[in-house]
mmCIF file of C-alpha atoms and ligand atoms in Angstrom:
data_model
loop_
_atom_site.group_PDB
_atom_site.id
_atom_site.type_symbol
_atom_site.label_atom_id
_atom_site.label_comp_id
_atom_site.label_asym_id
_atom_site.label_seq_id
_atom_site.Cartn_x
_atom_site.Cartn_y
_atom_site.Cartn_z
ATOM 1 C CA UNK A 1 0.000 0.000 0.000
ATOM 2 C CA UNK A 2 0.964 3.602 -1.106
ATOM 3 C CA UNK A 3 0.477 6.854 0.697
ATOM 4 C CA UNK A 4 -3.128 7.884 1.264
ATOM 5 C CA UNK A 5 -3.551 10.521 -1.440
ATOM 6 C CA UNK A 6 -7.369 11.603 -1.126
ATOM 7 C CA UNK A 7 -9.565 10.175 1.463
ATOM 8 C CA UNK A 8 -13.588 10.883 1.533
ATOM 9 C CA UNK A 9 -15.674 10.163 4.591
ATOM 10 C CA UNK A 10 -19.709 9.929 4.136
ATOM 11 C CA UNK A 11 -19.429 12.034 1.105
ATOM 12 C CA UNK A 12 -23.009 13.387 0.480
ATOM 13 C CA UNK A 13 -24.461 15.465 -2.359
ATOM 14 C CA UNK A 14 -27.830 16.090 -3.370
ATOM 15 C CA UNK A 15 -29.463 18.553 -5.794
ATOM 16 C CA UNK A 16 -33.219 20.346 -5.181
ATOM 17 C CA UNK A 17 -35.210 21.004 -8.090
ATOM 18 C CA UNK A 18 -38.737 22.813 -6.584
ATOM 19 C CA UNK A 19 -40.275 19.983 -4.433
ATOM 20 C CA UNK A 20 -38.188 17.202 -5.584
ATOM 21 C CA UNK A 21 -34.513 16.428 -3.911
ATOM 22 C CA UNK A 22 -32.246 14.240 -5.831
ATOM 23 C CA UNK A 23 -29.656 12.317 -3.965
ATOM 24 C CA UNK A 24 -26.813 11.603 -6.147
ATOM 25 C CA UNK A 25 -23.889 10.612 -3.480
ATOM 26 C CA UNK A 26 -24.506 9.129 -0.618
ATOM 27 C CA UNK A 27 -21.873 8.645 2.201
ATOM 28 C CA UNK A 28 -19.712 7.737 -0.229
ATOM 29 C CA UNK A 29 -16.491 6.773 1.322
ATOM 30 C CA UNK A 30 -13.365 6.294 -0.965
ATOM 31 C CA UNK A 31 -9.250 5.882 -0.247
ATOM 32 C CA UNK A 32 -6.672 6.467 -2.729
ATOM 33 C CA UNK A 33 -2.937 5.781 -2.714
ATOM 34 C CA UNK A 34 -0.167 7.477 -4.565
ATOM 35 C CA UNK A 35 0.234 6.951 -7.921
ATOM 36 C CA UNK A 36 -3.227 4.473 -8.365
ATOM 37 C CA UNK A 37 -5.245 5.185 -11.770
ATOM 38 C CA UNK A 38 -8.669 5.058 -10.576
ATOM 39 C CA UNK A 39 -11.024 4.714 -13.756
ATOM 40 C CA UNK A 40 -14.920 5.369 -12.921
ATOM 41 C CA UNK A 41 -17.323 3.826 -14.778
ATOM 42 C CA UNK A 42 -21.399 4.459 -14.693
ATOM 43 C CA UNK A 43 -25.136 5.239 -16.323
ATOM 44 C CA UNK A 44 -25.286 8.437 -17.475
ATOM 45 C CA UNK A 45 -26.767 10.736 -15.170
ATOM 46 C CA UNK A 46 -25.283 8.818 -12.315
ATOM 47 C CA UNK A 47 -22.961 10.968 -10.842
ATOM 48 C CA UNK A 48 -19.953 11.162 -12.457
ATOM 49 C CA UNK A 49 -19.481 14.114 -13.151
ATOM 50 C CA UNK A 50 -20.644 15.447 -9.638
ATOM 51 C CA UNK A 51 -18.382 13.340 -7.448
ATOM 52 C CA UNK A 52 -15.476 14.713 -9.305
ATOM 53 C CA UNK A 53 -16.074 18.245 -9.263
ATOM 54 C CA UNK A 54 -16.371 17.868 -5.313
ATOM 55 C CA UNK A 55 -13.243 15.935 -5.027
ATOM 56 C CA UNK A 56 -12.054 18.689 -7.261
ATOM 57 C CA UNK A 57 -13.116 21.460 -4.908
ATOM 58 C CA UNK A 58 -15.564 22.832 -7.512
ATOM 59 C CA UNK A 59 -18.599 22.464 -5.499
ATOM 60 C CA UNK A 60 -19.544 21.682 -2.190
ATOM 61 C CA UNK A 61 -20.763 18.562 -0.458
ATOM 62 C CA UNK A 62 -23.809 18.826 1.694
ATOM 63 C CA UNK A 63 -21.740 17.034 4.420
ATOM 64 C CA UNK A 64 -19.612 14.457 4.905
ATOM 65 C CA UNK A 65 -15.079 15.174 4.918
ATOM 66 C CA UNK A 66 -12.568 15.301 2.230
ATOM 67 C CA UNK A 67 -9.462 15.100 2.765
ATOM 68 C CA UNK A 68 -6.645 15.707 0.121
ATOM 69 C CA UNK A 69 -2.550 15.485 0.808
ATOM 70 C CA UNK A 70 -3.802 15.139 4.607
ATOM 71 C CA UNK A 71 -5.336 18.329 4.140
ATOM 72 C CA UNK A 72 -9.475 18.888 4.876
ATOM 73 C CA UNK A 73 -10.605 20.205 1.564
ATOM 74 C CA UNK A 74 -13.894 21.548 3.335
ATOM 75 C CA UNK A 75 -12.400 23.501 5.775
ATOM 76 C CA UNK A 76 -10.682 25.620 3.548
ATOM 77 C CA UNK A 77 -11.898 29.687 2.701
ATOM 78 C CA UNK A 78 -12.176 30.425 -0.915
ATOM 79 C CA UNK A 79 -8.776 31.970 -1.486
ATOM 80 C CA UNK A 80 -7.195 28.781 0.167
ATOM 81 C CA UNK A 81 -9.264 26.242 -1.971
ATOM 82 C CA UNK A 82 -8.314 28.476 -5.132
ATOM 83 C CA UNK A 83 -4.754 27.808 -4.020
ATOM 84 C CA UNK A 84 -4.932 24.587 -3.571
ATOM 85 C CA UNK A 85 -6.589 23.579 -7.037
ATOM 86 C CA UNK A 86 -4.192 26.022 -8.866
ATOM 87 C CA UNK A 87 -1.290 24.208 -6.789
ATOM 88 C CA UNK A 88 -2.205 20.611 -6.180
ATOM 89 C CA UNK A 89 -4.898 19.739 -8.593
ATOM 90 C CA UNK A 90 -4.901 19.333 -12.355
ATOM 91 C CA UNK A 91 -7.995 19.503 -14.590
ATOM 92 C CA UNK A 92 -9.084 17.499 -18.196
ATOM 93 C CA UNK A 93 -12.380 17.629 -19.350
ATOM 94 C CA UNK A 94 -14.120 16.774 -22.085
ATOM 95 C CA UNK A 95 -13.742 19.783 -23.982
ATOM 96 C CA UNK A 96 -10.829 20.931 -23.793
ATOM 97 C CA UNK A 97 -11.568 24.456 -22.568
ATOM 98 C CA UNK A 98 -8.283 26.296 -24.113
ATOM 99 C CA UNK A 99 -8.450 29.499 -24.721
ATOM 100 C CA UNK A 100 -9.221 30.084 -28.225
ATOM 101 C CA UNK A 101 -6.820 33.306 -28.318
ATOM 102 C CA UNK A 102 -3.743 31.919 -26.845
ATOM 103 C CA UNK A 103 -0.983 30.091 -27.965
ATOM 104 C CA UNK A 104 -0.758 26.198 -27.598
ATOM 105 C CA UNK A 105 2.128 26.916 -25.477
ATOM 106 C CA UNK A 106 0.535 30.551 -23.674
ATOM 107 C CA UNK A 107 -2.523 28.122 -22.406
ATOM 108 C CA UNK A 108 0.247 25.463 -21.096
ATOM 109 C CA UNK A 109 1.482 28.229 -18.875
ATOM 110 C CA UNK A 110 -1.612 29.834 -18.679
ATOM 111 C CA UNK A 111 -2.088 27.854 -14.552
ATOM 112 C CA UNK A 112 1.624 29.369 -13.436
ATOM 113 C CA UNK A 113 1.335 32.743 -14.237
ATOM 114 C CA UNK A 114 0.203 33.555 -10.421
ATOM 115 C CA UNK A 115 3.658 31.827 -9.421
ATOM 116 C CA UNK A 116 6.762 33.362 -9.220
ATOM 117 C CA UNK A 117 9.404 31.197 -10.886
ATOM 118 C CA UNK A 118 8.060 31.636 -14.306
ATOM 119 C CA UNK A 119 11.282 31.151 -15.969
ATOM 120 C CA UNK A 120 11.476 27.323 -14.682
ATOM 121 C CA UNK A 121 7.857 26.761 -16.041
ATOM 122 C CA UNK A 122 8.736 27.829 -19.426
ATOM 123 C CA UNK A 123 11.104 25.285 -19.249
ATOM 124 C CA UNK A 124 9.392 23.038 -17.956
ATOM 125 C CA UNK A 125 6.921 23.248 -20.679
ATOM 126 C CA UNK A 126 9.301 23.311 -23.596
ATOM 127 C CA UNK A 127 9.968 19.394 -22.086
ATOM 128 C CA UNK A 128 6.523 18.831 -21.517
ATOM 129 C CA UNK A 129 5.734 19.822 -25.519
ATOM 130 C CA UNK A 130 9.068 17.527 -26.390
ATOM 131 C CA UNK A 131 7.696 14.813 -24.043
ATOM 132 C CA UNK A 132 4.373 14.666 -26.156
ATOM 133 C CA UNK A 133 5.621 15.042 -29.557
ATOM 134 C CA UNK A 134 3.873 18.785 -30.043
ATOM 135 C CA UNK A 135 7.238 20.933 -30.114
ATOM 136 C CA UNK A 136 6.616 22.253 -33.810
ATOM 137 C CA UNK A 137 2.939 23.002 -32.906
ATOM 138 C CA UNK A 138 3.743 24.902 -29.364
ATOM 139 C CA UNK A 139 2.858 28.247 -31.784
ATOM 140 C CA UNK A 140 -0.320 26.673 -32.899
ATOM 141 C CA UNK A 141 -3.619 28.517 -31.888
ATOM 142 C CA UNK A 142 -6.071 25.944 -30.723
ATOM 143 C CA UNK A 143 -8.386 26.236 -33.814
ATOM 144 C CA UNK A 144 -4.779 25.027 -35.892
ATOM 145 C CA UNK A 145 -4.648 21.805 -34.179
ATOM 146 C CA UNK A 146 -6.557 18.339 -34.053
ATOM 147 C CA UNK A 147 -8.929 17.096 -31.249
ATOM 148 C CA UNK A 148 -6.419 15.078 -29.941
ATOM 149 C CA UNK A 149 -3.305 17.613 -30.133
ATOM 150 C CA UNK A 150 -5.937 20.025 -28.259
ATOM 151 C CA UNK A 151 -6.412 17.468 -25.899
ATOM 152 C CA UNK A 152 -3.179 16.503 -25.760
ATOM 153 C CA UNK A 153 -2.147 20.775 -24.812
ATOM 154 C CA UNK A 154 -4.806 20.221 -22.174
ATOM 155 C CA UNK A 155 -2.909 17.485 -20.222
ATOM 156 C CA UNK A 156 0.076 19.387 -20.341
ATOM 157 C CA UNK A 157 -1.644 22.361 -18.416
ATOM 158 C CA UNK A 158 -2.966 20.453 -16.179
ATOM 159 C CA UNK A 159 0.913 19.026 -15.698
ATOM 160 C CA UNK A 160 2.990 22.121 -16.055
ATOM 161 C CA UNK A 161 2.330 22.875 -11.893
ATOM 162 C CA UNK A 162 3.018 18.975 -11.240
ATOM 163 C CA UNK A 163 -0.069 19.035 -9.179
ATOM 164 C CA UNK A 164 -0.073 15.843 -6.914
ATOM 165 C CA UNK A 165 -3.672 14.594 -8.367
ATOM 166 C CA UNK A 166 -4.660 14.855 -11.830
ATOM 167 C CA UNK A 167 -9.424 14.707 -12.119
ATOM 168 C CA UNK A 168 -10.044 13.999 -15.761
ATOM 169 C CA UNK A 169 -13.895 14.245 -16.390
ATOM 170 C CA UNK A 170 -14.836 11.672 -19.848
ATOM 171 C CA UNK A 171 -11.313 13.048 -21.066
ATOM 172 C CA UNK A 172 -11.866 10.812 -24.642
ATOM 173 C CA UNK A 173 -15.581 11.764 -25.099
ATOM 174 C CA UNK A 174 -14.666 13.502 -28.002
ATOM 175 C CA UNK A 175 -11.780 11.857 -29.424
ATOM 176 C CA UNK A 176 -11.785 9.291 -32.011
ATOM 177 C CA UNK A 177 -10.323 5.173 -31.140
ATOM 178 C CA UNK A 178 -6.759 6.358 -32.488
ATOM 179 C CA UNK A 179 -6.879 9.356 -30.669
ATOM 180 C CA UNK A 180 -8.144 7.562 -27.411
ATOM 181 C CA UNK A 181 -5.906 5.299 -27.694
ATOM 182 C CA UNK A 182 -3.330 7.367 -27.596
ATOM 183 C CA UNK A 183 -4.355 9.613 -24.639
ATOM 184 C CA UNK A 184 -4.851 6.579 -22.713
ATOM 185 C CA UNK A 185 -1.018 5.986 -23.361
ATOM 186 C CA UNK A 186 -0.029 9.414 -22.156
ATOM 187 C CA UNK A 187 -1.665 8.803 -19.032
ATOM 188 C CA UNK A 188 0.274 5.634 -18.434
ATOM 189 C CA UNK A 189 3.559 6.993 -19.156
ATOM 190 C CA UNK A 190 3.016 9.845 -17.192
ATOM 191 C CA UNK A 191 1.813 7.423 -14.418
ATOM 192 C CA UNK A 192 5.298 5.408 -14.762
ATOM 193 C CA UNK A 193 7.086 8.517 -15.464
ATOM 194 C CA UNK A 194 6.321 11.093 -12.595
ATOM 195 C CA UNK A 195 3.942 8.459 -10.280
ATOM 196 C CA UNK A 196 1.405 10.468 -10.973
ATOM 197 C CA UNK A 197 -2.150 9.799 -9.540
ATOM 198 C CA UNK A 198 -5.006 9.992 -11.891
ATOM 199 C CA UNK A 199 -9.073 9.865 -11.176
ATOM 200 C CA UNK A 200 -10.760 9.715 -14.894
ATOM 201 C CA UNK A 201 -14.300 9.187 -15.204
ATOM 202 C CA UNK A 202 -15.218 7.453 -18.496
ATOM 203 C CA UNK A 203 -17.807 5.734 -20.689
ATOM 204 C CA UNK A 204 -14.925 4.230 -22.417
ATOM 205 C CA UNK A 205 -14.258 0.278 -21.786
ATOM 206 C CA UNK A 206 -10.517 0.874 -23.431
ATOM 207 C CA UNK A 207 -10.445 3.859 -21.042
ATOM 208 C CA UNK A 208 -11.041 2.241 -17.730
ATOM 209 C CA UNK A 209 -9.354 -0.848 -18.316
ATOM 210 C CA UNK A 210 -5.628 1.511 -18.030
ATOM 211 C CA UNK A 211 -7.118 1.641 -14.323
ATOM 212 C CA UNK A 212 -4.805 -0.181 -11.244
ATOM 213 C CA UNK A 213 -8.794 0.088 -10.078
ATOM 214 C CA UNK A 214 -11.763 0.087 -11.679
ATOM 215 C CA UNK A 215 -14.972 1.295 -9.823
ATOM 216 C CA UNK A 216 -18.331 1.720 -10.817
ATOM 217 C CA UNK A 217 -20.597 4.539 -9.152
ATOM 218 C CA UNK A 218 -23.809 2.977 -8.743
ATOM 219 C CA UNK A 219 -26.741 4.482 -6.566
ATOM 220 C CA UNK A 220 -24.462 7.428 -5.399
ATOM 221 C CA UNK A 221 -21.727 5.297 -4.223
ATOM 222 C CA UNK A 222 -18.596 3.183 -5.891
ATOM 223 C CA UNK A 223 -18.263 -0.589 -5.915
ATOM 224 C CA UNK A 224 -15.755 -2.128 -7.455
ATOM 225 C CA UNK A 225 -15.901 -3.279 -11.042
ATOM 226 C CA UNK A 226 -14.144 -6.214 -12.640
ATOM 227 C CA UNK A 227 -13.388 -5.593 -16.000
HETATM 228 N N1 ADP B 301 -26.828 21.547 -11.059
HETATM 229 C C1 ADP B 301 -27.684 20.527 -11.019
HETATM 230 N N2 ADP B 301 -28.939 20.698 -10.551
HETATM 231 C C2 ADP B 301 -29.819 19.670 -10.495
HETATM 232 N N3 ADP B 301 -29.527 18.411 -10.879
HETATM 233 C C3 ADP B 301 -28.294 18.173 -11.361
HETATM 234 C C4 ADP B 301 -27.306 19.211 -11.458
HETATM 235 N N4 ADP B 301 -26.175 18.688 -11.965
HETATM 236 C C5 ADP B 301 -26.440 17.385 -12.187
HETATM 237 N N5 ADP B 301 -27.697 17.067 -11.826
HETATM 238 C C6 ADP B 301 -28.316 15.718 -11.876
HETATM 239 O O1 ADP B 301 -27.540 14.870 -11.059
HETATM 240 C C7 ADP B 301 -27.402 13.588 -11.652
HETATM 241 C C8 ADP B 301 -25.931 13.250 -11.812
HETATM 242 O O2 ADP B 301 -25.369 14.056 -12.821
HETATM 243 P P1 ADP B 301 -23.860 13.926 -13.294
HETATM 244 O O3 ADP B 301 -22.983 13.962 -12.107
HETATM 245 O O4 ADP B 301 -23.617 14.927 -14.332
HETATM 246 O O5 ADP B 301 -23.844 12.446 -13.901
HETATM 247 P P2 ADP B 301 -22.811 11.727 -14.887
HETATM 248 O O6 ADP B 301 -21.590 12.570 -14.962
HETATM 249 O O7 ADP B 301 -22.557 10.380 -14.274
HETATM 250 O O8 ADP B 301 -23.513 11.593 -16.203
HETATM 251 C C9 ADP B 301 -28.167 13.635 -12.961
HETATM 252 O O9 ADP B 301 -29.427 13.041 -12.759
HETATM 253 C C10 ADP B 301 -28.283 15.109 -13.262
HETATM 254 O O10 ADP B 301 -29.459 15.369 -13.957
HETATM 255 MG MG1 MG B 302 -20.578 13.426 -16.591
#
């Protein structure tokens, strides 16, 4: 067993519509080690989506704890959460959400320009475009590359602060097999490479087989899933 990366205890979310109150986690309670790739698997609709923007810090529970790098998420003020997520946390989603325009390489550094050492990051992020093959397209805008070199710049944002726990939210929904495919590689490698922890929430069998553990959310909480 690794270190305990993120913990959640009784993890609880539910959304009110009018009348109606929709539970979608319930006392969910989840462990995660260093350097795991937990793939998430589920219906549509069956929270997804929601668990990882709480374990993201992007909304709130209605109670339960989270705890990240030993660290109680919940307790947090605004400016400190903001820190954290900037700091610790890396982001994919589906769409890619670059910023139509910057540079391939501006958006990369786009999460360090509140940081101080910005001469190491551009560094940094020269190897980063080396270490997926995107050098030559570093001066591309984001409408003058491919689906999957856009998603491709979006992993290397969320990278270029070397946050400690990467939440990737249906990262291939819009990517072609190929394309998939080859995400799905990049995540391994960096896995090997920098023992990096991933969460990725998928509809994608290819997808969450790369897991060390597959779980499937199923009436707002996670059971395992053999694949
Ligand atoms: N802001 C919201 N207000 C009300 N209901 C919501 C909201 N966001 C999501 N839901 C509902 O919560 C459930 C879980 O949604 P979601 O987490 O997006 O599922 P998934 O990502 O697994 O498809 C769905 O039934 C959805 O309709
Ligand atoms: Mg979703």
């Amino acid at each position: 067993m690794g270190k305990i990366i993120l913990e959640t205890k009784k993890l609880t979310k539910s959304y009110s519509n009018g009348k109606k109150k929709l539970d979608v986690i319930k006392n969910l309670n989840l462990k995660i080690d260093t350097a795991e790739i937990i793939t998430i698997v589920g219906e549509s609709g069956s929270g997804k989506t929601t668990l990882l923007n709480l374990l993201g810090g992007l909304d709130h529970p209605d109670s339960g704890e989270l705890i990240i790098l030993g660290k109680n998420i919940l307790e947090l003020n605004n400016n400190d959460i903001s820190e954290f997520r900037n700091k610790d946390l890396g982001f994919i989603f589906q769409f890619h959400h670059l910023l139509p325009e910057f540079t391939a390489y501006e958006n990369v550094l786009m999460p360090t320009l509140i940081n101080d050492d910005v001469h190491d990051k551009e560094i940094m992020a020269d190897e980063l475009f080396e270490y997926v093959n995107l050098y030559d397209r570093k001066g591309h805008y984001p409408s003058e590359l491919s689906g999957g070199e856009r998603l491709r710049v979006a992993v290397l944002r969320a990278l270029i602060n070397r946050p400690a726990l990467i939440l990737a939210d249906e990262p291939t929904g819009n990517l072609d097999a190929d394309n998939s495919k080859k995400l799905m590689k990049l995540f391994k490698k960096i896995n090997s490479d920098f023992n990096q922890t991933f969460i990725i929430t998928t509809h994608n069998p290819v997808v969450a087989k790369i897991g060390t553990r597959c779980l499937k959310m199923i009436n707002g909480r996670l059971r395992k899933n053999n694949l």
